[in-house]
PDB file of C-alpha atoms and ligand atoms in Angstrom:
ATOM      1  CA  UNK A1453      14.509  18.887  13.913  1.00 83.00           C
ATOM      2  CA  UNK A1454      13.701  20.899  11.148  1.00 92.00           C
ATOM      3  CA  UNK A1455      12.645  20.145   8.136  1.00 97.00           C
ATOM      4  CA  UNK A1456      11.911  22.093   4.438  1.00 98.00           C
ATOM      5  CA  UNK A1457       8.897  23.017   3.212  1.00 97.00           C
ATOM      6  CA  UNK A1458       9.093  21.127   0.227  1.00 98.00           C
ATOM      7  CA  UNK A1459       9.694  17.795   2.363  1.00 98.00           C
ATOM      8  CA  UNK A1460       6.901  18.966   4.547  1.00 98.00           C
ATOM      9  CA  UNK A1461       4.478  18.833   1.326  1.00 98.00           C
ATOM     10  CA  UNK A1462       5.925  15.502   0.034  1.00 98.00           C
ATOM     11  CA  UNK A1463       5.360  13.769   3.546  1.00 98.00           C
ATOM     12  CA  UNK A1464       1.968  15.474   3.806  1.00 98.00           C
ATOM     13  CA  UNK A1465       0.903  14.532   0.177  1.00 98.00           C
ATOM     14  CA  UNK A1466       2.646  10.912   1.115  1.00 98.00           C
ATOM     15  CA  UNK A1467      -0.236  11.206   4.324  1.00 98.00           C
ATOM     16  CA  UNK A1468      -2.828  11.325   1.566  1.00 97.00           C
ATOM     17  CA  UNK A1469      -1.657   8.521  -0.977  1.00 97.00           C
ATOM     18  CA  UNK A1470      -1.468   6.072   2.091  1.00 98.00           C
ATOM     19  CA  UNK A1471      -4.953   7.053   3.508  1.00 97.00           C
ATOM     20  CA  UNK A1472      -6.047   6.440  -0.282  1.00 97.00           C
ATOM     21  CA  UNK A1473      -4.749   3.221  -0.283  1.00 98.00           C
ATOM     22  CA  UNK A1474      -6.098   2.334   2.533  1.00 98.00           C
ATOM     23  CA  UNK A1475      -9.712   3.630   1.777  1.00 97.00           C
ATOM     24  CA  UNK A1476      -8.801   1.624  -2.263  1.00 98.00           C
ATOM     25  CA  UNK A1477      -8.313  -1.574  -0.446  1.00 98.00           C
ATOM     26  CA  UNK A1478     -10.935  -1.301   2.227  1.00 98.00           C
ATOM     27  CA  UNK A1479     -13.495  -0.954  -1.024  1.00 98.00           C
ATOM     28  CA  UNK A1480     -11.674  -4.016  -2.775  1.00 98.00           C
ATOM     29  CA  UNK A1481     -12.104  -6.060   0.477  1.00 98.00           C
ATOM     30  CA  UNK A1482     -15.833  -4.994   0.300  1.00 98.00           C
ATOM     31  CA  UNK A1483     -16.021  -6.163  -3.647  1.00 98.00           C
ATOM     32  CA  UNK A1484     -14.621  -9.811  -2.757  1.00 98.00           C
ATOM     33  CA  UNK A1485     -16.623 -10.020   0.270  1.00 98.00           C
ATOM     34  CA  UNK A1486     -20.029  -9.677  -2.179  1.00 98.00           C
ATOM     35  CA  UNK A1487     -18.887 -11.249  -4.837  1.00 97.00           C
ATOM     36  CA  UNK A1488     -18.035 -14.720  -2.473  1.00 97.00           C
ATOM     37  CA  UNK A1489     -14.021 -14.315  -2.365  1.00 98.00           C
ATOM     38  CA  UNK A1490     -13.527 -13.998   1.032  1.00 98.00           C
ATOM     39  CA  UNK A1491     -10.061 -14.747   1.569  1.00 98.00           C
ATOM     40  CA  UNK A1492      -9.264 -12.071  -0.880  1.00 98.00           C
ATOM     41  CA  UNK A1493     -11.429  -9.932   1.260  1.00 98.00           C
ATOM     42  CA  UNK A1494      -9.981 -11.089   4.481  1.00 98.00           C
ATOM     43  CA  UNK A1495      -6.301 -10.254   2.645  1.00 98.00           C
ATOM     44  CA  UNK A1496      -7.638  -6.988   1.622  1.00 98.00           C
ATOM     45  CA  UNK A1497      -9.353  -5.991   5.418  1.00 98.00           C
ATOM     46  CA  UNK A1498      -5.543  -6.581   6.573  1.00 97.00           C
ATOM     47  CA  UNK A1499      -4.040  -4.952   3.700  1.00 98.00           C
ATOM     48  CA  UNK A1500      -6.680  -1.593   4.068  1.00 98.00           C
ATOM     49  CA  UNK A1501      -5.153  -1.831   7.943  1.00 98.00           C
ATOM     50  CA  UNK A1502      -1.773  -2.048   6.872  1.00 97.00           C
ATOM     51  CA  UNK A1503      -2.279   1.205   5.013  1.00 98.00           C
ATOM     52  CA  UNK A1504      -3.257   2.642   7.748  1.00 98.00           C
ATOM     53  CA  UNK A1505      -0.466   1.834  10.414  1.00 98.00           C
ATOM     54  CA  UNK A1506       2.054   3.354   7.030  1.00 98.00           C
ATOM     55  CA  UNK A1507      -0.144   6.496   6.815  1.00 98.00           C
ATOM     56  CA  UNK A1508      -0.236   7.094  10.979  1.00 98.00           C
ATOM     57  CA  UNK A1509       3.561   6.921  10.928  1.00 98.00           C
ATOM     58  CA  UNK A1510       4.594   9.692   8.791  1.00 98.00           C
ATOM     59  CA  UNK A1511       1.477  11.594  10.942  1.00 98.00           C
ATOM     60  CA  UNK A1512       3.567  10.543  13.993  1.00 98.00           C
ATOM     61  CA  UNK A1513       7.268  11.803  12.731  1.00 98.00           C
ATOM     62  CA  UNK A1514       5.706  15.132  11.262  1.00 98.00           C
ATOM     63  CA  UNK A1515       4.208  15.872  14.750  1.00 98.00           C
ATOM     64  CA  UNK A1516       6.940  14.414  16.705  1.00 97.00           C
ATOM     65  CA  UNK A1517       9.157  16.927  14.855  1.00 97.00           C
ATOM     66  CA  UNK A1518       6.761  19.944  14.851  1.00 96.00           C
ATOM     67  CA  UNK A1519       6.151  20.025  11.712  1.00 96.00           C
ATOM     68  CA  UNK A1520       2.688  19.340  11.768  1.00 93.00           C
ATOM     69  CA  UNK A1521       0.873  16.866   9.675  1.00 97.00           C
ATOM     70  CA  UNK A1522      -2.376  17.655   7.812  1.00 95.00           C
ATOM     71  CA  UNK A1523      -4.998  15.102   8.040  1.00 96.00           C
ATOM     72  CA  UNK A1524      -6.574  15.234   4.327  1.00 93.00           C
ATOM     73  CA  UNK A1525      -9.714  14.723   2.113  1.00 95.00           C
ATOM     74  CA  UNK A1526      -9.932  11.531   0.361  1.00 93.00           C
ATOM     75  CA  UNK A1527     -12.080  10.871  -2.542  1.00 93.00           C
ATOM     76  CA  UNK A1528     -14.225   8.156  -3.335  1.00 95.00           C
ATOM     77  CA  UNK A1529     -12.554   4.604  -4.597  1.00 96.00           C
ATOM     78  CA  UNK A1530     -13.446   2.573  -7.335  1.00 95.00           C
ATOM     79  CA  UNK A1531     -16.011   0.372  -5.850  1.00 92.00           C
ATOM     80  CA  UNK A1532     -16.406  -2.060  -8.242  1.00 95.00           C
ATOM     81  CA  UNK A1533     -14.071  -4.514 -10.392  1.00 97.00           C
ATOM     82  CA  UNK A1534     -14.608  -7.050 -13.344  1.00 96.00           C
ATOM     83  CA  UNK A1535     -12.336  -9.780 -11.731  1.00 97.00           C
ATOM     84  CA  UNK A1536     -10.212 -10.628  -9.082  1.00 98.00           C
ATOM     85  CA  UNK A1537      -7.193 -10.746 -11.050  1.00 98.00           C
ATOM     86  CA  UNK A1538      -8.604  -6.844 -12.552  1.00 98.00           C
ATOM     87  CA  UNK A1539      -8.170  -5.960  -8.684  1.00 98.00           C
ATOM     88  CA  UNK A1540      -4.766  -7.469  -8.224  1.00 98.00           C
ATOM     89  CA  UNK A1541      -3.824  -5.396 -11.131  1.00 98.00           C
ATOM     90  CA  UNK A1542      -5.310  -2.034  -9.872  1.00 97.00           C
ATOM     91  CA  UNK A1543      -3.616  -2.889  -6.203  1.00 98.00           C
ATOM     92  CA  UNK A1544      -0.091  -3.511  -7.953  1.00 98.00           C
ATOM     93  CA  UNK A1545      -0.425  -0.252 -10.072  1.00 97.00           C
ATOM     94  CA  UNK A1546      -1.160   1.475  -6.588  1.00 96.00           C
ATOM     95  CA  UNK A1547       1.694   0.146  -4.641  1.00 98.00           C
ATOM     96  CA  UNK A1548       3.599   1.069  -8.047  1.00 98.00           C
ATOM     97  CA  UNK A1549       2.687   4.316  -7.722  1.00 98.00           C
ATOM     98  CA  UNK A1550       3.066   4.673  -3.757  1.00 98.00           C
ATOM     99  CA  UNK A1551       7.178   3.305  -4.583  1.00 98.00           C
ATOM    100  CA  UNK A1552       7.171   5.991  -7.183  1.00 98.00           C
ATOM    101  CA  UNK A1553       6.057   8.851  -4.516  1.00 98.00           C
ATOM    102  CA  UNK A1554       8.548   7.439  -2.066  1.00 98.00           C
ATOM    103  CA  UNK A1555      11.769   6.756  -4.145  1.00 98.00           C
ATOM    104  CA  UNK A1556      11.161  11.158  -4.860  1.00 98.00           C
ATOM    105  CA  UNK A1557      10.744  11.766  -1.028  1.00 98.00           C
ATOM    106  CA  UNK A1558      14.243   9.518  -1.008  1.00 98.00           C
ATOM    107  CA  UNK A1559      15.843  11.960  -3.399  1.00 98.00           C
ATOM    108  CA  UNK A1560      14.354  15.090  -1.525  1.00 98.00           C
ATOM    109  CA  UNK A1561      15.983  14.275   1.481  1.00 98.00           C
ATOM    110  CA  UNK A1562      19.007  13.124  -0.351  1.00 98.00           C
ATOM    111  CA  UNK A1563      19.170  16.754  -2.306  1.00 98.00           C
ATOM    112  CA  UNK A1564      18.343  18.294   0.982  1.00 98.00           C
ATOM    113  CA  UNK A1565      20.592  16.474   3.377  1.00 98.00           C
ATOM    114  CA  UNK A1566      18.236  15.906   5.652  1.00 98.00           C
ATOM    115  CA  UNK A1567      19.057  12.595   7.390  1.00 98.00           C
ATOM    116  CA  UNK A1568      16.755  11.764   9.996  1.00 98.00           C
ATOM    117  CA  UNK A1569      13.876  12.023   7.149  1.00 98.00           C
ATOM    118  CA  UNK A1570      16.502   9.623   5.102  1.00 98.00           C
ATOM    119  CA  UNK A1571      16.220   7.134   7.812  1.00 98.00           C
ATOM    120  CA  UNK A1572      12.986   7.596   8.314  1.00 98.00           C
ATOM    121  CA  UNK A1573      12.199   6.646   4.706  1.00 98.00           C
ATOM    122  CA  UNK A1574      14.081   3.535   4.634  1.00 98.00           C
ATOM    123  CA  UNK A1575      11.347   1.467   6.287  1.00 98.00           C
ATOM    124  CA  UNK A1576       9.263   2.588   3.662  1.00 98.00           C
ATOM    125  CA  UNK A1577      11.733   1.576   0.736  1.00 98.00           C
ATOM    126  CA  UNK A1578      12.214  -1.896   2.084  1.00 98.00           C
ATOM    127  CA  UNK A1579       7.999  -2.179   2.669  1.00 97.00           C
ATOM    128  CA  UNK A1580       7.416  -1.285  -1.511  1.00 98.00           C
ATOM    129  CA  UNK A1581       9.332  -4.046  -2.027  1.00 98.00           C
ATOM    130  CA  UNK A1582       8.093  -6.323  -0.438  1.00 96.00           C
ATOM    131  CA  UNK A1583       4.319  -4.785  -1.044  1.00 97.00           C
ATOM    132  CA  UNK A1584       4.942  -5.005  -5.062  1.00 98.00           C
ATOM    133  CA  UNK A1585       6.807  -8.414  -4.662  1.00 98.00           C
ATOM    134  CA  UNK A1586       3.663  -9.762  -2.866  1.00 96.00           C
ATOM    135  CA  UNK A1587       0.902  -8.729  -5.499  1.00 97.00           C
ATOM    136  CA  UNK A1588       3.326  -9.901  -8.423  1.00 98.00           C
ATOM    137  CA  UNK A1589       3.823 -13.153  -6.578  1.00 97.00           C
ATOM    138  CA  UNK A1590      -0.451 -13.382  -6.729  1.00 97.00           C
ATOM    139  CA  UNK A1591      -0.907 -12.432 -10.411  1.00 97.00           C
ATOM    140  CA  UNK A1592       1.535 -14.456 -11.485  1.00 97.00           C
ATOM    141  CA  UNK A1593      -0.563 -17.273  -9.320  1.00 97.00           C
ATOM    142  CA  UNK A1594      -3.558 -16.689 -12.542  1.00 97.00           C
ATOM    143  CA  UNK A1595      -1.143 -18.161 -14.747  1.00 97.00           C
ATOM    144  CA  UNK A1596      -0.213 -21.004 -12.274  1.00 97.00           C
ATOM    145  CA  UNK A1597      -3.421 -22.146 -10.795  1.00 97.00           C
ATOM    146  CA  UNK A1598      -6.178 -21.240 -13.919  1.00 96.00           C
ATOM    147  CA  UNK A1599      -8.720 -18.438 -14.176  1.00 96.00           C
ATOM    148  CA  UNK A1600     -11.643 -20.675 -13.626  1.00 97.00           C
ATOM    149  CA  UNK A1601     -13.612 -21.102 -11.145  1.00 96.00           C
ATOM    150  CA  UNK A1602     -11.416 -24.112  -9.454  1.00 97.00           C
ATOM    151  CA  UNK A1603      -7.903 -22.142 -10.090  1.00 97.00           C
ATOM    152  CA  UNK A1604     -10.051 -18.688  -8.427  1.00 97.00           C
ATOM    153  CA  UNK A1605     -11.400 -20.362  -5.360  1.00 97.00           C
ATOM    154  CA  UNK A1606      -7.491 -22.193  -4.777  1.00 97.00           C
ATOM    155  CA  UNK A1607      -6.109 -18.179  -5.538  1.00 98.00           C
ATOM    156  CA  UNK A1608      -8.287 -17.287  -3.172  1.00 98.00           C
ATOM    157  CA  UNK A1609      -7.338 -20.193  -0.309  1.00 97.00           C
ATOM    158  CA  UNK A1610      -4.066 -18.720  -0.688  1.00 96.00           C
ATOM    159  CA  UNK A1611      -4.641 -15.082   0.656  1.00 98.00           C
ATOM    160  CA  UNK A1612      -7.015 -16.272   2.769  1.00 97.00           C
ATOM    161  CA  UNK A1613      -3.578 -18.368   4.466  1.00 96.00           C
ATOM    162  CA  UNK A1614      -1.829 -14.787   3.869  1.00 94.00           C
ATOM    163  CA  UNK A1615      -4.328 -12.899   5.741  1.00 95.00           C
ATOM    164  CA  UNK A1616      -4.178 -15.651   8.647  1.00 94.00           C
ATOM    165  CA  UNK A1617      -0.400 -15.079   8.544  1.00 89.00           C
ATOM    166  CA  UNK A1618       1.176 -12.974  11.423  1.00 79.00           C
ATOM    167  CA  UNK A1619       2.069  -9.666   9.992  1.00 70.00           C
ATOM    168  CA  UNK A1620       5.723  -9.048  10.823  1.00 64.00           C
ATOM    169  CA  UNK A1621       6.778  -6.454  13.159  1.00 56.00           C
ATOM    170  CA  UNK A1622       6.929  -2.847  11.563  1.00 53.00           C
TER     171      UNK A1622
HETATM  172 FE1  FEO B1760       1.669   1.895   2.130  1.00 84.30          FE
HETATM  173 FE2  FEO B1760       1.161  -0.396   0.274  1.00 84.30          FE
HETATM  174  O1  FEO B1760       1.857   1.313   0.477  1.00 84.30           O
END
């Protein structure tokens, strides 16, 4: 299968936004690990590996149809945050942004009529969804459980639970 150079660049560029992520959260699990949170750090250890497994499948279809991926820099993450609910807020701006980059890839293949990139990129779709739904769902837990230190320590029982949680099948 062939695909244009334009969709080569997106999915390549799409290599480096995931690997970015995945670097971004591996920091944030380090922050919540030193500052005492560590179910948010155990959430965010699972969420930097989730990044991961999204970033070594567009490596695997750009290889598997010769297109050749390109395995890129990535800069240095912010390594520190004022509060947990700060980080939540950085992490939903980032999958935000990640939808954003997919939804054109979407269009791109749309414009281009290339259809197994289409289908490719509907796994990725339905994951921002459920990515962005998931870090709303925990902000909107501030409002619900407090921002002191008894409503922080029950925020962070729950992704401790979420990081305990089988992952499902991708
Ligand atoms: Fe792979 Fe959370 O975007």
């Amino acid at each position: 299968m062939k695909i244009s150079p334009k969709m080569k660049k997106a999915l390549n560029d799409q290599i480096a936004l995931e690997s970015s992520a995945a670097n971004s959260y591996l920091a944030m699990a380090s922050w919540c690990e030193v500052t005492g949170y560590q179910g948010a750090a155990d959430f965010f250890y699972a969420q930097s590996d989730e990044e991961k497994t999204h970033m070594l499948k567009i490596v695997h279809y750009l290889n598997d149809i010769g297109a050749v991926a390109t395995i890129p820099a990535i800069k240095a993450p912010v390594s520190s945050y004022k509060s947990l609910e700060g980080l939540i807020k950085t992490a939903l701006k980032n999958e935000q942004a990640v939808t954003k980059a997919i939804h054109k890839m979407v269009e791109i293949a749309q414009k281009e009529k290339d259809h197994g990139t289409y289908a490719f990129l509907e796994w990725f779709v339905n994951e921002q969804v459920q990515e962005e739904t998931k870090f709303e769902t925990i902000l909107q837990k501030f409002d619900l459980l407090g921002r002191d230190k008894l409503g922080i320590n029950e925020i962070d029982k729950v992704l401790a639970a979420d990081a305990a949680a089988p992952e499902p099948a991708a």
